[in-house]
């Protein structure tokens, strides 16, 4: 996968890998913002903690986010109030505000150098789009109702035209990788350990098995964006991919979060490192594994930036995946049927704040402390009336995709016809195969059946990955698991 601007801007920080078995109070699978913050809070509460990260601490989805922190949500607070009620929207906005305050206090407490700054959040319609303008007006009212000072403004501080715009003051932004890796570095100790390159291969009630070690724990937290293995929550989550680009600019953008609504739904912000200023745009959303041309998604973002900013080149390109919950709220807490296993999932694109909020909820649940938001976000909740529409939509989509892929006859393709950078689903030796050739010309043949639930993976040319359209598992060109619920790599096919 391509490196994000955050990965390019933060020097590598190495954490140990785990080679011996160990016993802890809390084992956390996943070293993103959720896992690291949960570890920090649990350690502070006196628990022995181990964080087990499959790759690098902070360098997964956290390092592919926008770095923006805001009390509202990407699907708009007014829409959440319509689905649930005004009280729920208020609790969501206020609990998210508390999570932003927690990040600010952790930055200060540990002196984390992560470019944290206060920033106003803006929502604007660049064109005369009645639907977008209506949504902006509703969002302003919902934010006001939740007690936030959201106001209409005539002009945006970044010079873009806006037909209608609102501002919500005193939100924040940071470098999410510098923050997460910095927090892990600050809190690590013999009782709070962080391990890299240790992917969970099997998760039982109290045991996590990895290639080189076993961890036994009283509590297991899956801070993996979506639960690992099979879990009913996966039927309530829609996996989506988004794209990010950053282009050098001559003058720095003012602090601020800028979301456009209408024909384009993009998030804009500025960032500077090594003396260079950048404007970045994130958007071009689609269902994971279901875009015909993923490179065109970068192209659309680039066109948008070129239309509004004076840019010459694109310095960074990256993608991120998110999981949208059917009823509009994340799933955080104990899973059904297992009292010592916890999840935190369904953040949509609001994961930095929800991840931090999840850490407080998980730590409170583990330590037996009451939390007034526990029920609202409970992973055991049953809200069929709220989730029915999206639940049916997502699962119909999964079933249709599965049927289409299984019934489609694949072409028999001569392997030498597969070009460098190209991946194809083919019929090979009487069986379906996923074939790709890397930039150096090396051919790889894999089984195309996702090791989670056997959907067929699709080639993502922009990122050189095999992406599963069902529940968001993503695999590298060599078949290894990059993210998602799959625990095991795609099987090799002998060529
Ligand atoms: Fe579930 Fe692939 S992620 S089948």
Tab-separated table of C-alpha atoms and ligand atoms in Angstrom:
chain	number	residue	atom	x	y	z
A	1	UNK	CA	0.000	0.000	0.000
A	2	UNK	CA	1.124	3.589	-0.579
A	3	UNK	CA	2.446	5.539	2.419
A	4	UNK	CA	0.312	8.409	3.716
A	5	UNK	CA	1.606	11.910	4.404
A	6	UNK	CA	1.681	11.003	8.110
A	7	UNK	CA	3.884	7.989	7.501
A	8	UNK	CA	6.211	10.123	5.386
A	9	UNK	CA	6.422	12.812	8.075
A	10	UNK	CA	7.062	10.672	11.165
A	11	UNK	CA	10.418	8.911	11.643
A	12	UNK	CA	10.251	5.143	12.133
A	13	UNK	CA	9.906	4.112	15.765
A	14	UNK	CA	10.612	0.484	16.530
A	15	UNK	CA	8.807	-1.528	19.161
A	16	UNK	CA	9.789	-5.075	20.142
A	17	UNK	CA	8.248	-8.168	18.662
A	18	UNK	CA	6.968	-10.912	20.961
A	19	UNK	CA	8.822	-14.204	20.973
A	20	UNK	CA	7.931	-15.648	24.389
A	21	UNK	CA	4.598	-16.544	25.935
A	22	UNK	CA	3.174	-14.157	28.484
A	23	UNK	CA	0.258	-13.587	30.868
A	24	UNK	CA	-1.420	-10.205	31.240
A	25	UNK	CA	-4.636	-8.722	32.563
A	26	UNK	CA	-5.545	-7.125	29.226
A	27	UNK	CA	-4.356	-8.180	25.782
A	28	UNK	CA	-5.179	-5.673	23.066
A	29	UNK	CA	-5.061	-6.801	19.446
A	30	UNK	CA	-4.307	-3.768	17.290
A	31	UNK	CA	-1.924	-0.879	17.887
A	32	UNK	CA	-3.893	1.998	16.388
A	33	UNK	CA	-5.387	4.898	18.307
A	34	UNK	CA	-8.011	2.654	19.959
A	35	UNK	CA	-5.526	0.015	21.124
A	36	UNK	CA	-2.834	2.422	22.264
A	37	UNK	CA	-5.245	4.693	24.169
A	38	UNK	CA	-6.963	1.698	25.779
A	39	UNK	CA	-3.539	0.446	26.860
A	40	UNK	CA	-2.628	3.840	28.312
A	41	UNK	CA	-5.864	4.063	30.318
A	42	UNK	CA	-5.809	0.432	31.512
A	43	UNK	CA	-2.169	0.750	32.593
A	44	UNK	CA	-3.022	3.901	34.482
A	45	UNK	CA	-5.760	1.905	36.230
A	46	UNK	CA	-3.089	-0.547	37.434
A	47	UNK	CA	-3.608	-3.385	34.925
A	48	UNK	CA	-0.846	-5.333	33.157
A	49	UNK	CA	-1.322	-4.716	29.447
A	50	UNK	CA	0.110	-6.038	26.179
A	51	UNK	CA	-0.671	-4.504	22.777
A	52	UNK	CA	-0.207	-6.927	19.884
A	53	UNK	CA	0.088	-5.197	16.518
A	54	UNK	CA	0.264	-7.202	13.296
A	55	UNK	CA	2.440	-4.586	11.592
A	56	UNK	CA	3.667	-1.293	13.088
A	57	UNK	CA	2.290	0.694	16.020
A	58	UNK	CA	0.099	3.527	14.710
A	59	UNK	CA	0.843	2.771	11.055
A	60	UNK	CA	-2.429	1.103	10.125
A	61	UNK	CA	-5.732	2.919	9.610
A	62	UNK	CA	-4.800	5.573	12.180
A	63	UNK	CA	-1.958	6.732	9.941
A	64	UNK	CA	-4.357	6.901	6.985
A	65	UNK	CA	-6.907	9.191	8.630
A	66	UNK	CA	-7.303	12.948	8.228
A	67	UNK	CA	-5.933	13.800	11.671
A	68	UNK	CA	-9.097	15.820	12.311
A	69	UNK	CA	-10.930	15.832	15.654
A	70	UNK	CA	-14.515	17.087	15.776
A	71	UNK	CA	-17.606	16.604	17.917
A	72	UNK	CA	-19.983	16.032	15.026
A	73	UNK	CA	-19.975	12.989	12.698
A	74	UNK	CA	-19.340	12.491	8.998
A	75	UNK	CA	-22.911	11.417	8.274
A	76	UNK	CA	-24.138	14.555	10.021
A	77	UNK	CA	-25.612	14.866	13.449
A	78	UNK	CA	-29.069	15.801	12.162
A	79	UNK	CA	-29.280	12.490	10.273
A	80	UNK	CA	-28.390	10.622	13.467
A	81	UNK	CA	-31.084	12.567	15.330
A	82	UNK	CA	-33.583	11.558	12.617
A	83	UNK	CA	-32.604	7.900	12.892
A	84	UNK	CA	-32.499	7.841	16.703
A	85	UNK	CA	-33.578	11.049	18.459
A	86	UNK	CA	-32.241	14.439	19.506
A	87	UNK	CA	-31.086	13.103	22.865
A	88	UNK	CA	-28.918	10.427	21.220
A	89	UNK	CA	-27.383	13.022	18.897
A	90	UNK	CA	-26.641	15.215	21.889
A	91	UNK	CA	-24.999	12.354	23.804
A	92	UNK	CA	-22.917	11.403	20.782
A	93	UNK	CA	-21.694	14.975	20.225
A	94	UNK	CA	-20.959	15.531	23.905
A	95	UNK	CA	-19.167	12.202	24.378
A	96	UNK	CA	-17.079	12.926	21.280
A	97	UNK	CA	-16.252	16.365	22.678
A	98	UNK	CA	-15.030	14.692	25.894
A	99	UNK	CA	-12.819	12.398	23.802
A	100	UNK	CA	-11.227	15.417	22.061
A	101	UNK	CA	-10.550	16.910	25.489
A	102	UNK	CA	-8.936	13.631	26.572
A	103	UNK	CA	-6.609	13.713	23.549
A	104	UNK	CA	-5.669	17.313	24.376
A	105	UNK	CA	-4.888	16.386	27.975
A	106	UNK	CA	-2.823	13.323	26.969
A	107	UNK	CA	-0.832	15.458	24.522
A	108	UNK	CA	-0.115	17.915	27.294
A	109	UNK	CA	0.485	15.339	30.048
A	110	UNK	CA	3.045	13.405	28.001
A	111	UNK	CA	4.427	16.281	25.966
A	112	UNK	CA	3.636	14.482	22.684
A	113	UNK	CA	5.010	16.348	19.641
A	114	UNK	CA	2.181	15.754	17.175
A	115	UNK	CA	1.273	19.199	15.787
A	116	UNK	CA	-1.872	19.301	17.918
A	117	UNK	CA	-3.719	22.555	17.353
A	118	UNK	CA	-7.156	23.950	17.893
A	119	UNK	CA	-9.028	24.265	14.610
A	120	UNK	CA	-12.512	25.291	13.484
A	121	UNK	CA	-14.611	22.749	11.630
A	122	UNK	CA	-16.458	23.888	8.494
A	123	UNK	CA	-19.175	22.329	6.379
A	124	UNK	CA	-19.858	24.008	3.060
A	125	UNK	CA	-21.565	23.638	-0.291
A	126	UNK	CA	-19.291	24.808	-3.154
A	127	UNK	CA	-22.201	24.798	-5.639
A	128	UNK	CA	-25.882	25.721	-5.685
A	129	UNK	CA	-26.874	22.242	-4.584
A	130	UNK	CA	-30.217	22.385	-2.790
A	131	UNK	CA	-29.798	19.049	-1.062
A	132	UNK	CA	-26.369	20.025	0.263
A	133	UNK	CA	-27.554	23.456	1.377
A	134	UNK	CA	-30.516	21.899	3.152
A	135	UNK	CA	-28.199	19.400	4.898
A	136	UNK	CA	-25.905	22.216	6.040
A	137	UNK	CA	-28.803	24.168	7.488
A	138	UNK	CA	-30.096	21.089	9.292
A	139	UNK	CA	-26.627	20.348	10.647
A	140	UNK	CA	-26.314	23.845	12.052
A	141	UNK	CA	-29.643	23.415	13.855
A	142	UNK	CA	-28.672	19.965	15.190
A	143	UNK	CA	-25.346	21.266	16.490
A	144	UNK	CA	-27.097	24.196	18.168
A	145	UNK	CA	-29.587	21.797	19.727
A	146	UNK	CA	-26.676	19.747	21.085
A	147	UNK	CA	-25.314	22.879	22.753
A	148	UNK	CA	-22.577	23.762	20.244
A	149	UNK	CA	-22.037	27.278	18.883
A	150	UNK	CA	-22.340	26.460	15.165
A	151	UNK	CA	-22.843	29.565	13.013
A	152	UNK	CA	-23.382	30.423	9.378
A	153	UNK	CA	-20.479	32.164	7.648
A	154	UNK	CA	-20.187	33.935	4.292
A	155	UNK	CA	-16.598	33.128	3.398
A	156	UNK	CA	-14.187	30.301	4.052
A	157	UNK	CA	-10.676	31.114	5.353
A	158	UNK	CA	-9.132	28.956	2.581
A	159	UNK	CA	-10.450	31.172	-0.199
A	160	UNK	CA	-12.841	28.625	-1.746
A	161	UNK	CA	-16.300	29.745	-2.804
A	162	UNK	CA	-19.175	28.568	-0.641
A	163	UNK	CA	-22.898	28.910	-1.438
A	164	UNK	CA	-23.704	27.994	2.153
A	165	UNK	CA	-21.303	27.302	5.000
A	166	UNK	CA	-21.250	26.799	8.740
A	167	UNK	CA	-18.426	26.868	11.247
A	168	UNK	CA	-18.070	25.002	14.523
A	169	UNK	CA	-15.290	26.620	16.539
A	170	UNK	CA	-12.654	25.061	18.778
A	171	UNK	CA	-12.331	21.578	17.346
A	172	UNK	CA	-8.801	20.238	16.780
A	173	UNK	CA	-6.351	18.549	14.436
A	174	UNK	CA	-3.056	16.721	14.812
A	175	UNK	CA	-0.670	14.307	13.159
A	176	UNK	CA	-2.437	11.041	14.065
A	177	UNK	CA	0.630	8.826	13.677
A	178	UNK	CA	2.902	11.119	15.701
A	179	UNK	CA	0.223	11.214	18.412
A	180	UNK	CA	-0.407	7.456	18.563
A	181	UNK	CA	3.232	6.359	18.360
A	182	UNK	CA	4.148	9.167	20.770
A	183	UNK	CA	1.533	8.044	23.284
A	184	UNK	CA	2.720	4.428	23.071
A	185	UNK	CA	6.316	5.548	23.626
A	186	UNK	CA	5.303	7.707	26.569
A	187	UNK	CA	3.310	5.081	28.445
A	188	UNK	CA	5.296	1.923	27.683
A	189	UNK	CA	6.725	0.187	30.719
A	190	UNK	CA	7.208	-3.343	32.018
A	191	UNK	CA	3.491	-3.330	32.829
A	192	UNK	CA	2.340	-1.756	29.568
A	193	UNK	CA	4.080	-3.360	26.612
A	194	UNK	CA	3.730	-2.816	22.888
A	195	UNK	CA	4.697	-5.469	20.369
A	196	UNK	CA	4.913	-5.218	16.589
A	197	UNK	CA	4.853	-7.832	13.831
A	198	UNK	CA	2.778	-10.246	15.851
A	199	UNK	CA	-0.430	-11.016	14.004
A	200	UNK	CA	-3.096	-12.949	15.889
A	201	UNK	CA	-3.770	-16.251	14.134
A	202	UNK	CA	-6.242	-17.693	16.616
A	203	UNK	CA	-8.308	-16.006	19.303
A	204	UNK	CA	-9.956	-18.139	21.960
A	205	UNK	CA	-11.696	-17.119	25.161
A	206	UNK	CA	-8.524	-16.178	27.026
A	207	UNK	CA	-5.757	-17.048	24.610
A	208	UNK	CA	-4.287	-15.348	21.574
A	209	UNK	CA	-2.045	-17.482	19.400
A	210	UNK	CA	0.567	-15.900	17.190
A	211	UNK	CA	3.282	-17.451	15.071
A	212	UNK	CA	5.965	-17.222	17.769
A	213	UNK	CA	4.117	-16.787	21.048
A	214	UNK	CA	0.922	-17.234	23.005
A	215	UNK	CA	-0.625	-14.562	25.204
A	216	UNK	CA	-3.053	-15.492	27.974
A	217	UNK	CA	-5.238	-12.665	29.231
A	218	UNK	CA	-8.191	-12.082	31.551
A	219	UNK	CA	-9.571	-9.619	29.010
A	220	UNK	CA	-9.077	-9.545	25.241
A	221	UNK	CA	-9.785	-6.354	23.292
A	222	UNK	CA	-10.088	-6.477	19.502
A	223	UNK	CA	-9.020	-2.951	18.606
A	224	UNK	CA	-8.743	-4.028	14.993
A	225	UNK	CA	-11.180	-1.651	13.288
A	226	UNK	CA	-13.481	-4.610	12.583
A	227	UNK	CA	-13.491	-7.785	14.714
A	228	UNK	CA	-11.111	-10.540	13.709
A	229	UNK	CA	-12.624	-13.873	12.651
A	230	UNK	CA	-16.382	-14.440	12.453
A	231	UNK	CA	-18.620	-12.081	14.329
A	232	UNK	CA	-22.314	-11.158	13.918
A	233	UNK	CA	-21.391	-7.466	14.017
A	234	UNK	CA	-19.814	-7.905	10.586
A	235	UNK	CA	-23.299	-8.205	9.085
A	236	UNK	CA	-24.037	-4.718	10.461
A	237	UNK	CA	-20.946	-3.062	9.013
A	238	UNK	CA	-20.392	-1.779	5.489
A	239	UNK	CA	-16.702	-1.598	4.431
A	240	UNK	CA	-15.824	1.490	2.374
A	241	UNK	CA	-12.577	2.770	0.910
A	242	UNK	CA	-11.514	6.382	0.618
A	243	UNK	CA	-8.513	8.046	-0.966
A	244	UNK	CA	-6.166	10.759	0.241
A	245	UNK	CA	-3.759	12.999	-1.648
A	246	UNK	CA	-1.437	15.786	-0.509
A	247	UNK	CA	0.011	18.434	-2.794
A	248	UNK	CA	2.736	21.003	-2.014
A	249	UNK	CA	1.534	24.622	-1.834
A	250	UNK	CA	3.480	27.865	-1.415
A	251	UNK	CA	1.625	29.237	1.574
A	252	UNK	CA	0.288	27.239	4.521
A	253	UNK	CA	-3.451	26.734	4.814
A	254	UNK	CA	-4.923	28.195	7.998
A	255	UNK	CA	-5.767	25.677	10.729
A	256	UNK	CA	-9.168	24.219	10.026
A	257	UNK	CA	-11.234	21.243	8.935
A	258	UNK	CA	-13.144	21.796	5.683
A	259	UNK	CA	-15.804	19.388	4.464
A	260	UNK	CA	-17.498	19.983	1.136
A	261	UNK	CA	-21.002	18.671	0.510
A	262	UNK	CA	-22.772	18.295	-2.812
A	263	UNK	CA	-21.366	16.952	-6.071
A	264	UNK	CA	-18.142	16.264	-4.217
A	265	UNK	CA	-17.942	15.165	-0.624
A	266	UNK	CA	-14.339	15.796	0.318
A	267	UNK	CA	-12.411	16.671	3.456
A	268	UNK	CA	-9.705	19.335	3.107
A	269	UNK	CA	-6.970	20.502	5.456
A	270	UNK	CA	-3.419	21.782	5.477
A	271	UNK	CA	-0.275	20.331	6.999
A	272	UNK	CA	3.401	21.277	6.981
A	273	UNK	CA	6.524	19.249	7.628
A	274	UNK	CA	10.211	19.586	6.803
A	275	UNK	CA	9.565	23.210	5.821
A	276	UNK	CA	7.069	22.303	3.070
A	277	UNK	CA	3.368	23.199	3.174
A	278	UNK	CA	0.703	20.840	1.817
A	279	UNK	CA	-2.985	20.869	1.066
A	280	UNK	CA	-4.629	17.487	1.401
A	281	UNK	CA	-7.949	16.158	0.192
A	282	UNK	CA	-9.666	12.958	1.252
A	283	UNK	CA	-12.704	11.449	-0.465
A	284	UNK	CA	-13.776	9.426	-3.566
A	285	UNK	CA	-15.556	6.888	-1.386
A	286	UNK	CA	-16.733	3.502	-2.707
A	287	UNK	CA	-17.535	0.056	-1.335
A	288	UNK	CA	-14.283	-1.800	-0.746
A	289	UNK	CA	-13.429	-4.196	-3.553
A	290	UNK	CA	-16.199	-2.873	-5.799
A	291	UNK	CA	-14.584	-0.052	-7.808
A	292	UNK	CA	-13.697	-0.821	-11.404
A	293	UNK	CA	-10.898	1.736	-11.612
A	294	UNK	CA	-9.346	2.694	-8.277
A	295	UNK	CA	-6.775	4.952	-9.952
A	296	UNK	CA	-9.634	7.125	-11.212
A	297	UNK	CA	-10.515	7.780	-7.560
A	298	UNK	CA	-7.160	9.499	-7.104
A	299	UNK	CA	-7.775	11.338	-10.368
A	300	UNK	CA	-11.084	12.766	-9.134
A	301	UNK	CA	-9.443	14.117	-5.975
A	302	UNK	CA	-6.612	15.587	-7.992
A	303	UNK	CA	-9.069	17.361	-10.328
A	304	UNK	CA	-10.819	18.801	-7.274
A	305	UNK	CA	-7.572	20.166	-5.795
A	306	UNK	CA	-6.421	21.558	-9.137
A	307	UNK	CA	-9.750	23.349	-9.577
A	308	UNK	CA	-9.380	25.209	-6.290
A	309	UNK	CA	-5.658	25.459	-5.467
A	310	UNK	CA	-2.503	26.344	-7.311
A	311	UNK	CA	-0.724	22.991	-7.330
A	312	UNK	CA	1.802	21.338	-9.605
A	313	UNK	CA	2.408	17.871	-8.263
A	314	UNK	CA	0.861	15.331	-5.934
A	315	UNK	CA	3.419	14.355	-3.303
A	316	UNK	CA	1.487	11.703	-1.410
A	317	UNK	CA	-1.320	9.291	-2.289
A	318	UNK	CA	-2.880	6.780	0.057
A	319	UNK	CA	-6.115	4.954	0.808
A	320	UNK	CA	-7.995	4.208	3.986
A	321	UNK	CA	-10.821	1.883	4.779
A	322	UNK	CA	-13.678	2.529	7.177
A	323	UNK	CA	-16.667	0.568	8.410
A	324	UNK	CA	-20.103	2.174	8.492
A	325	UNK	CA	-22.518	0.845	11.121
A	326	UNK	CA	-26.058	0.022	10.026
A	327	UNK	CA	-27.715	1.972	12.840
A	328	UNK	CA	-25.285	4.917	12.756
A	329	UNK	CA	-23.478	4.219	16.054
A	330	UNK	CA	-20.197	2.392	16.707
A	331	UNK	CA	-20.140	-0.959	18.500
A	332	UNK	CA	-17.997	-0.720	21.624
A	333	UNK	CA	-17.745	-3.122	24.534
A	334	UNK	CA	-18.226	-6.794	25.408
A	335	UNK	CA	-19.306	-9.038	22.558
A	336	UNK	CA	-22.370	-11.232	22.812
A	337	UNK	CA	-21.707	-14.585	24.470
A	338	UNK	CA	-18.177	-13.823	25.685
A	339	UNK	CA	-17.780	-11.732	28.810
A	340	UNK	CA	-14.035	-11.277	28.512
A	341	UNK	CA	-13.823	-10.330	24.799
A	342	UNK	CA	-14.388	-6.737	23.710
A	343	UNK	CA	-14.661	-4.991	20.346
A	344	UNK	CA	-14.568	-1.425	19.094
A	345	UNK	CA	-15.820	-1.063	15.549
A	346	UNK	CA	-18.109	0.839	13.178
A	347	UNK	CA	-16.482	4.254	13.515
A	348	UNK	CA	-17.315	5.317	9.917
A	349	UNK	CA	-14.733	8.026	9.099
A	350	UNK	CA	-14.804	9.452	12.607
A	351	UNK	CA	-12.311	6.990	14.084
A	352	UNK	CA	-9.758	9.185	15.845
A	353	UNK	CA	-12.376	10.570	18.215
A	354	UNK	CA	-14.459	7.384	18.415
A	355	UNK	CA	-11.257	5.365	18.981
A	356	UNK	CA	-10.393	7.561	21.952
A	357	UNK	CA	-13.947	7.423	23.250
A	358	UNK	CA	-13.842	3.622	22.842
A	359	UNK	CA	-10.722	3.487	25.006
A	360	UNK	CA	-12.530	5.154	27.906
A	361	UNK	CA	-15.569	2.888	27.490
A	362	UNK	CA	-13.460	-0.275	27.258
A	363	UNK	CA	-11.254	0.622	30.200
A	364	UNK	CA	-14.308	1.448	32.328
A	365	UNK	CA	-16.001	-1.810	31.362
A	366	UNK	CA	-12.862	-3.835	32.123
A	367	UNK	CA	-12.342	-2.162	35.489
A	368	UNK	CA	-16.043	-2.288	36.389
A	369	UNK	CA	-16.513	1.464	36.416
A	370	UNK	CA	-19.869	2.846	35.384
A	371	UNK	CA	-19.936	4.880	32.178
A	372	UNK	CA	-23.107	6.728	31.197
A	373	UNK	CA	-22.466	6.102	27.482
A	374	UNK	CA	-21.869	2.338	27.797
A	375	UNK	CA	-25.404	1.387	26.828
A	376	UNK	CA	-25.577	3.832	23.934
A	377	UNK	CA	-22.524	2.321	22.224
A	378	UNK	CA	-22.899	-1.239	23.521
A	379	UNK	CA	-21.704	-3.948	21.119
A	380	UNK	CA	-24.529	-6.094	22.497
A	381	UNK	CA	-27.305	-3.682	21.594
A	382	UNK	CA	-30.177	-4.852	19.466
A	383	UNK	CA	-31.716	-2.050	17.445
A	384	UNK	CA	-33.412	-3.674	14.426
A	385	UNK	CA	-35.646	-0.690	13.736
A	386	UNK	CA	-32.699	1.670	13.527
A	387	UNK	CA	-30.477	-0.622	11.493
A	388	UNK	CA	-33.005	-2.371	9.238
A	389	UNK	CA	-32.567	-0.192	6.145
A	390	UNK	CA	-28.776	-0.227	6.046
A	391	UNK	CA	-28.597	-3.821	7.306
A	392	UNK	CA	-30.675	-5.027	4.364
A	393	UNK	CA	-28.800	-2.803	1.925
A	394	UNK	CA	-25.344	-3.989	3.043
A	395	UNK	CA	-26.239	-7.675	3.209
A	396	UNK	CA	-28.068	-7.619	-0.102
A	397	UNK	CA	-24.961	-6.050	-1.557
A	398	UNK	CA	-22.749	-8.789	-0.051
A	399	UNK	CA	-25.058	-11.565	-1.305
A	400	UNK	CA	-25.289	-10.024	-4.786
A	401	UNK	CA	-21.529	-9.557	-5.005
A	402	UNK	CA	-20.900	-13.111	-3.841
A	403	UNK	CA	-23.385	-14.576	-6.338
A	404	UNK	CA	-22.069	-12.468	-9.213
A	405	UNK	CA	-18.464	-13.444	-8.522
A	406	UNK	CA	-19.180	-17.135	-8.061
A	407	UNK	CA	-21.338	-17.400	-11.174
A	408	UNK	CA	-19.055	-15.422	-13.451
A	409	UNK	CA	-16.868	-17.550	-15.690
A	410	UNK	CA	-13.327	-16.293	-15.618
A	411	UNK	CA	-11.211	-16.086	-18.761
A	412	UNK	CA	-8.345	-18.480	-19.311
A	413	UNK	CA	-5.477	-16.033	-19.593
A	414	UNK	CA	-1.915	-16.791	-20.547
A	415	UNK	CA	0.151	-15.779	-17.532
A	416	UNK	CA	2.636	-13.909	-19.715
A	417	UNK	CA	-0.173	-11.553	-20.750
A	418	UNK	CA	-0.405	-10.166	-17.213
A	419	UNK	CA	1.559	-6.927	-17.190
A	420	UNK	CA	3.637	-5.444	-14.324
A	421	UNK	CA	1.277	-3.753	-11.848
A	422	UNK	CA	-1.680	-5.698	-13.150
A	423	UNK	CA	-3.868	-8.171	-11.277
A	424	UNK	CA	-6.559	-10.372	-12.852
A	425	UNK	CA	-9.017	-13.024	-11.838
A	426	UNK	CA	-8.447	-15.926	-14.193
A	427	UNK	CA	-9.212	-19.574	-14.779
A	428	UNK	CA	-5.962	-21.439	-14.261
A	429	UNK	CA	-5.542	-25.177	-14.508
A	430	UNK	CA	-9.298	-25.701	-14.076
A	431	UNK	CA	-9.653	-23.495	-11.009
A	432	UNK	CA	-10.243	-19.827	-10.215
A	433	UNK	CA	-7.053	-17.913	-9.443
A	434	UNK	CA	-5.979	-14.390	-8.526
A	435	UNK	CA	-2.915	-13.554	-10.589
A	436	UNK	CA	-0.804	-10.431	-10.353
A	437	UNK	CA	2.596	-9.280	-11.472
A	438	UNK	CA	4.597	-6.780	-9.429
A	439	UNK	CA	6.545	-3.846	-10.829
A	440	UNK	CA	9.697	-5.990	-10.985
A	441	UNK	CA	7.877	-8.551	-13.114
A	442	UNK	CA	7.414	-11.280	-10.512
A	443	UNK	CA	4.196	-13.237	-11.006
A	444	UNK	CA	2.087	-14.378	-8.058
A	445	UNK	CA	-0.783	-16.834	-8.223
A	446	UNK	CA	-3.178	-17.053	-5.308
A	447	UNK	CA	-6.524	-18.538	-4.478
A	448	UNK	CA	-9.066	-15.715	-4.976
A	449	UNK	CA	-11.249	-16.978	-2.117
A	450	UNK	CA	-11.061	-14.684	0.891
A	451	UNK	CA	-10.042	-16.680	3.952
A	452	UNK	CA	-12.754	-15.012	6.023
A	453	UNK	CA	-15.935	-16.313	4.386
A	454	UNK	CA	-14.890	-17.270	0.870
A	455	UNK	CA	-16.009	-14.238	-1.128
A	456	UNK	CA	-13.829	-13.564	-4.163
A	457	UNK	CA	-11.242	-10.821	-3.797
A	458	UNK	CA	-10.727	-8.100	-6.418
A	459	UNK	CA	-7.557	-6.388	-7.604
A	460	UNK	CA	-7.025	-2.826	-6.460
A	461	UNK	CA	-4.590	-1.449	-8.992
A	462	UNK	CA	-4.026	1.859	-7.201
A	463	UNK	CA	-2.765	0.095	-4.097
A	464	UNK	CA	-1.627	-3.270	-5.545
A	465	UNK	CA	-3.825	-5.168	-3.083
A	466	UNK	CA	-6.512	-7.827	-3.275
A	467	UNK	CA	-9.649	-6.418	-1.618
A	468	UNK	CA	-12.648	-8.426	-0.489
A	469	UNK	CA	-16.013	-6.823	-1.319
A	470	UNK	CA	-17.882	-8.595	1.492
A	471	UNK	CA	-16.495	-7.550	4.887
A	472	UNK	CA	-13.386	-5.548	4.028
A	473	UNK	CA	-10.491	-7.990	4.308
A	474	UNK	CA	-7.537	-6.724	2.294
A	475	UNK	CA	-4.522	-8.747	1.234
A	476	UNK	CA	-1.107	-7.760	-0.088
A	477	UNK	CA	-0.005	-8.970	-3.522
A	478	UNK	CA	1.739	-11.908	-1.825
A	479	UNK	CA	-1.536	-12.851	-0.126
A	480	UNK	CA	-0.651	-11.717	3.415
A	481	UNK	CA	-3.437	-10.125	5.459
A	482	UNK	CA	-3.294	-6.331	5.572
A	483	UNK	CA	-6.531	-5.605	7.404
A	484	UNK	CA	-10.094	-6.750	7.964
A	485	UNK	CA	-11.586	-9.788	9.650
A	486	UNK	CA	-9.487	-12.430	7.839
A	487	UNK	CA	-6.909	-14.122	10.049
A	488	UNK	CA	-5.102	-16.118	7.381
A	489	UNK	CA	-3.398	-15.229	4.077
A	490	UNK	CA	-4.748	-16.087	0.649
A	491	UNK	CA	-3.529	-19.541	-0.301
A	492	UNK	CA	-0.799	-19.863	-2.872
A	493	UNK	CA	-1.502	-21.614	-6.145
A	494	UNK	CA	1.414	-23.406	-7.788
A	495	UNK	CA	2.165	-22.033	-11.232
B	1	LIG	FE1	-15.603	-11.626	4.743
B	1	LIG	FE2	-13.889	-11.590	2.739
B	1	LIG	S1	-13.996	-10.261	4.378
B	1	LIG	S2	-15.533	-12.923	3.037
